[in-house]
CSV table of C-alpha atoms in Angstrom, one decimal:
chain,number,residue,atom,x,y,z
A,1,MET,CA,56.8,8.5,-17.2
A,2,GLU,CA,53.9,9.1,-14.8
A,3,CYS,CA,52.4,5.7,-15.6
A,4,ARG,CA,55.8,4.0,-15.1
A,5,LEU,CA,56.4,5.7,-11.8
A,6,LEU,CA,53.0,4.8,-10.5
A,7,GLY,CA,53.4,1.2,-11.5
A,8,ARG,CA,56.7,0.9,-9.7
A,9,MET,CA,55.2,2.5,-6.6
A,10,ALA,CA,52.4,0.0,-6.6
A,11,VAL,CA,54.9,-2.9,-6.6
A,12,LEU,CA,57.0,-1.3,-3.9
A,13,LEU,CA,54.1,-0.4,-1.7
A,14,SER,CA,52.8,-4.0,-1.9
A,15,ALA,CA,56.3,-5.2,-0.8
A,16,ARG,CA,56.3,-2.8,2.0
A,17,CYS,CA,52.9,-3.9,3.3
A,18,HIS,CA,54.0,-7.5,3.3
A,19,ASN,CA,57.6,-7.1,4.5
A,20,GLY,CA,57.0,-4.3,7.1
A,21,PRO,CA,58.0,-0.7,7.4
A,22,GLY,CA,61.7,-1.3,7.1
A,23,VAL,CA,61.7,-2.9,3.7
A,24,GLN,CA,64.6,-1.6,1.6
A,25,PRO,CA,62.9,-1.2,-1.9
A,26,LEU,CA,60.9,1.8,-0.7
A,27,GLY,CA,64.0,3.7,0.0
A,28,GLY,CA,65.5,2.6,-3.3
A,29,MET,CA,62.4,4.0,-5.0
A,30,THR,CA,62.9,7.4,-3.4
A,31,ARG,CA,66.6,7.5,-4.5
A,32,ARG,CA,65.6,6.5,-8.1
A,33,TRP,CA,62.9,9.2,-8.2
A,34,GLN,CA,65.2,11.9,-6.9
A,35,ARG,CA,67.8,11.0,-9.6
A,36,GLY,CA,65.1,11.1,-12.3
A,37,VAL,CA,65.5,7.5,-13.3
A,38,GLU,CA,62.5,6.0,-15.0
A,39,VAL,CA,61.1,2.7,-13.8
A,40,ASN,CA,59.1,-0.1,-15.6
A,41,VAL,CA,55.7,0.6,-17.0
A,42,VAL,CA,52.4,-0.6,-15.4
A,43,SER,CA,49.0,0.2,-16.7
A,44,GLU,CA,47.4,3.6,-15.9
A,45,ARG,CA,44.3,1.7,-14.7
A,46,THR,CA,46.0,1.0,-11.4
A,47,HIS,CA,45.3,4.6,-10.3
A,48,HIS,CA,42.6,5.1,-7.7
A,49,LYS,CA,39.4,6.5,-9.2
A,50,PRO,CA,37.6,9.2,-7.1
A,51,ALA,CA,34.9,7.7,-4.9
A,52,THR,CA,31.4,7.9,-6.4
A,53,ARG,CA,29.5,10.8,-4.9
A,54,ARG,CA,26.8,9.4,-2.6
A,55,THR,CA,24.6,12.4,-2.7
A,56,SER,CA,21.3,12.9,-4.3
A,57,GLU,CA,22.1,16.4,-5.5
A,58,ARG,CA,25.6,17.8,-6.3
A,59,ASN,CA,24.7,21.3,-5.0
A,60,THR,CA,23.5,20.0,-1.6
A,61,PRO,CA,25.9,17.2,-0.5
A,62,VAL,CA,25.1,15.2,2.6
A,63,PRO,CA,28.3,13.8,4.2
A,64,ARG,CA,28.2,10.1,4.6
A,65,SER,CA,30.6,7.8,6.3
A,66,SER,CA,31.9,4.6,4.7
A,67,ASN,CA,29.2,2.6,6.5
A,68,GLY,CA,26.5,4.7,4.8
A,69,SER,CA,25.3,6.7,7.8
A,70,GLU,CA,24.5,10.4,7.1
A,71,GLY,CA,25.8,13.4,8.9
A,72,HIS,CA,29.1,12.0,10.2
A,73,MET,CA,32.5,11.6,8.5
A,74,ARG,CA,35.8,10.0,9.5
A,75,VAL,CA,38.9,11.8,8.3
A,76,LEU,CA,42.6,10.9,8.5
A,77,ILE,CA,44.9,13.9,8.6
A,78,ALA,CA,48.6,13.4,7.9
A,79,GLY,CA,51.2,16.0,8.6
A,80,GLY,CA,54.8,16.5,9.8
A,81,ILE,CA,53.8,18.2,13.0
A,82,PHE,CA,52.1,15.0,14.2
A,83,ARG,CA,55.5,13.3,14.6
A,84,GLU,CA,56.0,15.4,17.7
A,85,SER,CA,54.5,14.6,21.1
A,86,SER,CA,51.3,16.3,22.3
A,87,ALA,CA,53.3,18.3,24.8
A,88,ALA,CA,55.7,19.6,22.1
A,89,GLN,CA,52.8,20.5,19.8
A,90,HIS,CA,51.1,22.6,22.5
A,91,GLN,CA,54.3,24.5,23.2
A,92,LYS,CA,54.3,25.9,19.7
A,93,GLN,CA,51.9,28.3,18.0
A,94,PRO,CA,49.2,26.0,16.5
A,95,THR,CA,50.0,25.0,12.9
A,96,PRO,CA,47.2,24.9,10.3
A,97,GLU,CA,47.0,21.1,10.5
A,98,ILE,CA,46.4,21.2,14.3
A,99,VAL,CA,43.9,24.0,14.0
A,100,LEU,CA,42.0,22.1,11.3
A,101,ALA,CA,41.9,18.9,13.2
A,102,GLU,CA,40.6,20.6,16.4
A,103,GLY,CA,38.0,22.6,14.4
A,104,LEU,CA,36.7,19.5,12.6
A,105,ARG,CA,36.3,17.6,15.9
A,106,GLU,CA,34.3,20.5,17.2
A,107,LEU,CA,31.9,20.0,14.3
A,108,GLY,CA,31.5,16.3,15.2
A,109,VAL,CA,33.9,14.9,12.7
A,110,THR,CA,36.0,11.9,13.7
A,111,VAL,CA,39.6,12.8,13.1
A,112,GLU,CA,42.7,10.8,13.5
A,113,THR,CA,46.1,12.5,13.0
A,114,VAL,CA,49.3,10.6,12.0
A,115,PRO,CA,52.8,11.6,11.1
A,116,LEU,CA,54.0,11.5,7.5
A,117,GLU,CA,56.1,8.5,8.3
A,118,ALA,CA,53.0,6.3,8.8
A,119,ILE,CA,52.9,5.5,5.1
A,120,ASN,CA,51.0,2.2,5.3
A,121,ARG,CA,48.2,3.9,7.3
A,122,ILE,CA,48.1,6.9,4.9
A,123,ALA,CA,48.2,4.8,1.7
A,124,ARG,CA,45.5,2.3,2.9
A,125,PRO,CA,43.0,4.4,5.0
A,126,ARG,CA,40.4,1.7,5.2
A,127,ASP,CA,38.7,2.9,8.3
A,128,PHE,CA,38.1,6.5,7.0
A,129,ASP,CA,36.0,8.3,4.4
A,130,LEU,CA,38.8,10.6,3.3
A,131,VAL,CA,42.5,11.2,3.8
A,132,HIS,CA,44.1,14.7,3.8
A,133,VAL,CA,47.9,14.8,3.4
A,134,HIS,CA,49.8,18.0,4.2
A,135,HIS,CA,53.2,18.8,2.7
A,136,GLN,CA,55.0,17.3,-0.2
A,137,SER,CA,56.5,14.1,1.0
A,138,LYS,CA,57.0,10.4,0.3
A,139,ALA,CA,53.7,9.8,2.0
A,140,ALA,CA,51.9,12.2,-0.4
A,141,LEU,CA,53.5,10.6,-3.4
A,142,ILE,CA,52.7,7.0,-2.5
A,143,CYS,CA,49.2,7.8,-1.3
A,144,ALA,CA,48.4,9.6,-4.5
A,145,GLY,CA,49.5,6.7,-6.7
A,146,SER,CA,48.4,3.8,-4.4
A,147,PRO,CA,46.0,1.3,-6.1
A,148,MET,CA,45.0,0.3,-2.5
A,149,ARG,CA,43.6,3.7,-1.6
A,150,SER,CA,39.8,3.4,-1.9
A,151,VAL,CA,38.8,6.8,-0.5
A,152,PRO,CA,39.3,10.4,-1.8
A,153,MET,CA,42.6,12.1,-1.1
A,154,VAL,CA,43.0,15.9,-0.4
A,155,PHE,CA,46.4,17.4,-0.6
A,156,THR,CA,47.8,20.7,0.8
A,157,GLN,CA,51.4,21.6,0.0
A,158,HIS,CA,51.9,24.7,2.3
A,159,ALA,CA,54.8,25.8,0.1
A,160,ALA,CA,55.7,27.2,-3.3
A,161,ILE,CA,56.3,24.9,-6.3
A,162,PRO,CA,59.9,23.7,-6.0
A,163,LYS,CA,62.5,24.6,-8.7
A,164,HIS,CA,64.3,21.2,-8.6
A,165,THR,CA,63.1,19.2,-11.6
A,166,GLY,CA,62.7,15.9,-9.7
A,167,ARG,CA,60.6,17.5,-7.0
A,168,ARG,CA,58.5,19.4,-9.5
A,169,LEU,CA,57.7,16.2,-11.3
A,170,ALA,CA,56.9,14.4,-8.1
A,171,LEU,CA,54.6,17.3,-7.0
A,172,ARG,CA,52.9,17.3,-10.4
A,173,LEU,CA,52.1,13.6,-10.0
A,174,VAL,CA,50.6,14.2,-6.5
A,175,LEU,CA,48.5,17.1,-7.7
A,176,ARG,CA,47.2,15.3,-10.7
A,177,ARG,CA,46.3,12.2,-8.7
A,178,SER,CA,44.7,13.9,-5.8
A,179,ASP,CA,40.9,14.3,-5.8
A,180,ALA,CA,41.2,17.8,-4.4
A,181,VAL,CA,44.1,20.2,-4.0
A,182,ILE,CA,43.9,23.0,-1.5
A,183,CYS,CA,45.7,26.2,-2.5
A,184,LEU,CA,46.3,28.9,0.1
A,185,SER,CA,46.0,31.9,-2.3
A,186,LYS,CA,44.8,32.8,-5.8
A,187,ALA,CA,48.3,33.1,-7.0
A,188,GLU,CA,49.1,29.6,-5.8
A,189,ARG,CA,46.1,28.2,-7.5
A,190,VAL,CA,47.2,29.7,-10.8
A,191,GLU,CA,50.7,28.3,-10.5
A,192,LYS,CA,49.4,24.8,-9.6
A,193,GLN,CA,46.9,24.8,-12.4
A,194,ARG,CA,49.7,25.6,-14.8
A,195,LEU,CA,51.8,22.8,-13.4
A,196,ILE,CA,49.0,20.2,-13.5
A,197,GLY,CA,48.1,20.9,-17.1
A,198,THR,CA,45.2,19.3,-18.8
A,199,GLY,CA,43.7,15.8,-18.3
A,200,SER,CA,43.4,15.8,-14.5
A,201,LYS,CA,40.1,15.6,-12.6
A,202,ALA,CA,41.7,17.1,-9.4
A,203,GLN,CA,39.6,20.0,-8.0
A,204,LEU,CA,41.7,23.1,-7.1
A,205,VAL,CA,40.1,24.9,-4.2
A,206,THR,CA,41.4,28.1,-2.6
A,207,ILE,CA,41.2,28.0,1.2
A,208,PRO,CA,43.6,30.4,3.1
A,209,ASN,CA,45.0,29.3,6.4
A,210,GLY,CA,43.2,30.9,9.3
A,211,ILE,CA,44.5,32.2,12.5
A,212,ARG,CA,43.0,32.6,15.9
A,213,PRO,CA,43.1,36.4,16.8
A,214,PHE,CA,45.1,37.6,19.7
A,215,GLY,CA,43.3,39.2,22.6
A,216,ALA,CA,44.8,42.7,22.3
A,217,ILE,CA,44.0,44.9,19.3
A,218,PRO,CA,45.7,48.4,19.1
A,219,ASP,CA,43.4,51.4,19.6
A,220,GLY,CA,44.9,53.1,16.6
A,221,PRO,CA,47.9,53.1,14.2
A,222,ARG,CA,51.3,52.7,15.7
A,223,SER,CA,53.5,55.8,16.1
A,224,LYS,CA,56.9,56.1,14.6
A,225,PRO,CA,59.5,55.3,17.2
A,226,ARG,CA,61.4,58.3,18.4
A,227,GLN,CA,64.6,56.3,18.9
A,228,GLY,CA,65.7,53.3,17.0
A,229,PHE,CA,63.7,50.7,15.1
A,230,SER,CA,62.8,47.2,16.4
A,231,LEU,CA,62.4,44.5,13.7
A,232,LEU,CA,60.8,41.2,14.5
A,233,TYR,CA,61.4,37.9,12.7
A,234,VAL,CA,59.1,34.9,13.3
A,235,GLY,CA,59.8,31.6,11.7
A,236,GLY,CA,62.5,28.9,11.6
A,237,LEU,CA,66.2,29.4,11.3
A,238,LYS,CA,66.4,27.4,8.1
A,239,PRO,CA,68.2,28.2,4.8
A,240,VAL,CA,65.0,28.9,2.9
A,241,LYS,CA,64.2,31.7,5.4
A,242,GLN,CA,67.5,33.6,4.6
A,243,VAL,CA,67.7,35.2,8.0
A,244,ASP,CA,71.4,36.0,7.3
A,245,ARG,CA,70.1,38.8,5.0
A,246,ILE,CA,68.7,40.6,8.0
A,247,LEU,CA,72.1,40.5,9.7
A,248,PHE,CA,73.8,41.8,6.6
A,249,ALA,CA,71.3,44.7,6.5
A,250,LEU,CA,71.9,45.5,10.1
A,251,LYS,CA,75.5,46.1,9.3
A,252,GLY,CA,74.7,49.1,7.2
A,253,LEU,CA,71.8,50.4,9.3
A,254,PRO,CA,72.1,52.8,12.2
A,255,ARG,CA,73.1,51.1,15.5
A,256,SER,CA,69.7,51.9,17.0
A,257,PHE,CA,68.1,49.5,14.6
A,258,ARG,CA,67.7,46.0,16.2
A,259,VAL,CA,66.1,42.7,15.5
A,260,ARG,CA,64.5,40.0,17.6
A,261,LEU,CA,64.5,36.5,16.2
A,262,VAL,CA,61.6,34.3,17.3
A,263,TYR,CA,62.0,30.7,16.1
A,264,HIS,CA,60.9,27.1,16.6
A,265,ASP,CA,63.6,25.6,14.4
A,266,SER,CA,67.2,26.3,15.5
A,267,THR,CA,69.0,24.6,12.6
A,268,LEU,CA,71.2,27.6,11.7
A,269,GLU,CA,71.3,29.2,15.1
A,270,SER,CA,75.1,28.6,15.7
A,271,GLU,CA,76.0,29.8,12.2
A,272,LEU,CA,73.8,32.9,12.6
A,273,ARG,CA,75.4,33.7,15.9
A,274,GLU,CA,78.9,33.4,14.4
A,275,LEU,CA,77.8,35.7,11.5
A,276,ALA,CA,76.4,38.3,13.9
A,277,VAL,CA,79.8,38.3,15.7
A,278,THR,CA,81.7,38.6,12.4
A,279,LEU,CA,79.5,41.5,11.3
A,280,ASN,CA,79.8,43.2,14.7
A,281,VAL,CA,76.0,43.3,15.2
A,282,ILE,CA,75.7,40.6,17.9
A,283,ASP,CA,74.7,43.2,20.4
A,284,ARG,CA,71.8,44.2,18.2
A,285,VAL,CA,70.4,40.7,17.6
A,286,ALA,CA,68.3,38.9,20.2
A,287,PHE,CA,68.0,35.2,19.8
A,288,ILE,CA,64.7,34.7,21.6
A,289,GLY,CA,63.8,31.1,20.6
A,290,GLN,CA,60.3,29.7,20.7
A,291,ARG,CA,57.2,31.8,21.6
A,292,SER,CA,53.5,31.1,21.4
A,293,GLY,CA,50.2,32.5,22.8
A,294,GLN,CA,50.5,35.6,25.0
A,295,ALA,CA,54.3,35.6,24.8
A,296,LEU,CA,54.2,35.8,21.0
A,297,GLU,CA,51.4,38.4,21.2
A,298,LYS,CA,53.7,40.5,23.3
A,299,GLU,CA,56.5,40.3,20.6
A,300,TYR,CA,54.1,41.6,18.0
A,301,LEU,CA,52.9,44.4,20.2
A,302,GLU,CA,56.3,45.6,21.0
A,303,ALA,CA,57.8,45.4,17.5
A,304,ASP,CA,57.9,48.2,15.0
A,305,ALA,CA,57.8,45.9,11.9
A,306,LEU,CA,57.8,42.2,11.0
A,307,ILE,CA,60.5,41.1,8.6
A,308,LEU,CA,60.5,37.9,6.5
A,309,PRO,CA,63.1,37.8,3.7
A,310,SER,CA,62.5,34.2,2.6
A,311,ARG,CA,63.6,32.7,-0.7
A,312,SER,CA,60.2,31.0,-0.9
A,313,GLU,CA,56.8,31.3,0.9
A,314,SER,CA,53.2,30.2,0.3
A,315,LEU,CA,51.0,32.1,2.8
A,316,PRO,CA,53.1,32.6,6.0
A,317,SER,CA,50.9,32.7,9.2
A,318,CYS,CA,53.3,35.1,10.9
A,319,VAL,CA,52.4,37.8,8.3
A,320,THR,CA,48.7,37.2,8.9
A,321,GLU,CA,49.3,37.4,12.7
A,322,ALA,CA,51.3,40.6,12.4
A,323,LEU,CA,48.8,42.4,10.2
A,324,SER,CA,45.9,41.3,12.6
A,325,MET,CA,47.8,43.3,15.2
A,326,GLY,CA,48.2,46.3,12.9
A,327,LEU,CA,52.0,45.7,12.6
A,328,PRO,CA,53.5,46.7,9.2
A,329,VAL,CA,55.5,44.1,7.4
A,330,LEU,CA,58.5,43.6,5.2
A,331,VAL,CA,58.0,40.3,3.5
A,332,ALA,CA,59.3,38.4,0.5
A,333,ASN,CA,57.3,38.8,-2.7
A,334,CYS,CA,56.2,35.1,-3.1
A,335,GLU,CA,52.9,33.5,-4.2
A,336,GLY,CA,50.3,34.6,-1.6
A,337,THR,CA,52.1,37.4,0.2
A,338,PRO,CA,51.0,40.2,-2.1
A,339,GLU,CA,47.4,39.2,-1.3
A,340,GLN,CA,48.1,39.3,2.4
A,341,VAL,CA,50.1,42.5,2.5
A,342,GLY,CA,48.2,44.8,0.2
A,343,ASP,CA,49.6,48.3,1.0
A,344,ALA,CA,50.3,47.5,4.6
A,345,GLY,CA,54.0,46.8,4.0
A,346,ILE,CA,56.9,46.4,1.6
A,347,LEU,CA,57.4,43.4,-0.6
A,348,LEU,CA,61.0,42.3,-0.7
A,349,ASP,CA,62.9,40.8,-3.6
A,350,PRO,CA,63.5,37.2,-2.5
A,351,SER,CA,66.9,37.1,-4.2
A,352,PRO,CA,69.8,36.8,-1.6
A,353,ARG,CA,71.9,39.2,-3.8
A,354,VAL,CA,69.5,42.1,-3.1
A,355,SER,CA,70.2,44.0,0.1
A,356,LEU,CA,67.4,44.6,2.6
A,357,GLU,CA,68.9,47.8,3.8
A,358,PRO,CA,67.0,50.2,1.4
A,359,ALA,CA,63.6,48.6,2.2
A,360,VAL,CA,64.1,48.8,5.9
A,361,LYS,CA,65.1,52.5,5.6
A,362,ALA,CA,62.0,53.1,3.4
A,363,MET,CA,59.8,51.6,6.0
A,364,TRP,CA,61.3,53.7,8.8
A,365,THR,CA,61.2,56.9,6.7
A,366,ASP,CA,57.6,56.6,5.8
A,367,TYR,CA,56.5,54.7,8.9
A,368,ALA,CA,53.3,56.7,9.6
A,369,ARG,CA,51.8,55.7,6.2
A,370,TYR,CA,52.6,52.0,6.5
A,371,ALA,CA,51.4,51.9,10.1
A,372,HIS,CA,48.1,53.5,9.1
A,373,SER,CA,47.6,51.1,6.3
A,374,ALA,CA,48.5,48.1,8.6
A,375,TYR,CA,45.9,49.3,11.1
A,376,ALA,CA,43.3,49.8,8.4
A,377,SER,CA,43.9,46.2,7.2
A,378,ILE,CA,43.0,44.5,10.6
A,379,GLY,CA,39.3,44.0,9.5
A,380,ARG,CA,40.3,42.6,6.2
A,381,ILE,CA,42.8,40.2,7.7
A,382,THR,CA,40.6,38.9,10.5
A,383,GLY,CA,37.7,38.5,8.0
A,384,ASN,CA,39.6,36.8,5.2
A,385,TYR,CA,41.9,34.6,7.3
A,386,SER,CA,39.6,33.4,10.1
A,387,VAL,CA,39.8,29.9,11.6
A,388,GLU,CA,36.0,29.5,11.3
A,389,GLN,CA,36.0,30.2,7.6
A,390,MET,CA,39.0,27.8,7.0
A,391,ILE,CA,37.3,24.9,8.9
A,392,SER,CA,33.9,25.5,7.3
A,393,ALA,CA,35.4,25.5,3.8
A,394,HIS,CA,37.3,22.2,4.5
A,395,HIS,CA,34.2,20.6,5.9
A,396,ASP,CA,32.2,21.5,2.9
A,397,LEU,CA,34.9,20.2,0.5
A,398,TYR,CA,35.1,16.9,2.3
A,399,GLY,CA,31.3,16.6,2.2
A,400,ARG,CA,31.3,17.1,-1.6
A,401,LEU,CA,34.1,14.5,-2.1
A,402,ILE,CA,32.6,11.6,0.0
């Protein structure tokens, strides 16, 4: 089936390149794939073969550009964030893709960023030595299988493996056809290796997302609040985040327990406001909206705990940010979160049928222990999840591939 799908993509991509970005067959391919319909077979040989290493020794690679000059590389980075304007990007807390692009430029790498909708550019990156696609998408699927791609492809999913059969199969194809797959945690690497199976030459590399530390670091562990308990949520108001679970938990908690919702995606804001009114907790929920920089730092400093009850996560940056400030966390037990949290918080069952109320009460009851552990984890977090380490690891990987 993989061969047949790749062959069909090659035909459709060729039509798209000749007929322009609005050609209908590409959309038809997406619908067929999502429905699991098989397409006609074309030879496996159409798949891009990894570029021949142009280094004298594998252990000491010297990056070269496509024109043969040493010491300089040209990288195309594709991600969803790049569909937004520069002004909109700078209003948000920097995403891993933005941090990576900026860090590589500081190392002298020529970097161009494009949105995932720029499929022709991504699938045929002729002016670059390597293309790095972030997030599972149509662009990642087509780039992985494109016979017109003549440079190595690196892929980062930034999410857990989907449960939907069609999306799992699509992801498996992308993973197997990429030259390197970046996993954000050891747990993610194990899961993706299991999905890939045997017979693929894709390199699986573990590189955690790094964060830039905030300016303020507490002088010691946080003290248990004398009155009330302030929970902080940082993320998007999307179904996968299951923010409604927090509101249901508030219903059964003392009225002095409150939550502040910091979000950059307001998809479910109206529904959550209505639910808060229905549950009679609206006066205990603050819909803050978007925060970044010092404003976000202030939220972490003033909170008693971070809460993230998602259905699925990979390596949430908000957890890294909270722990770097010595803030205890309550976070869903998904892929990389156990590695992040350690004993500095409570891992939540991601099932929506499990109430969060007991976990919040446990955190409040034994707050001194969790606060001490969170404070003790600051050094581990800032060391293992640094921007410098993330960028250096990417740069080294790119050098080995080209």
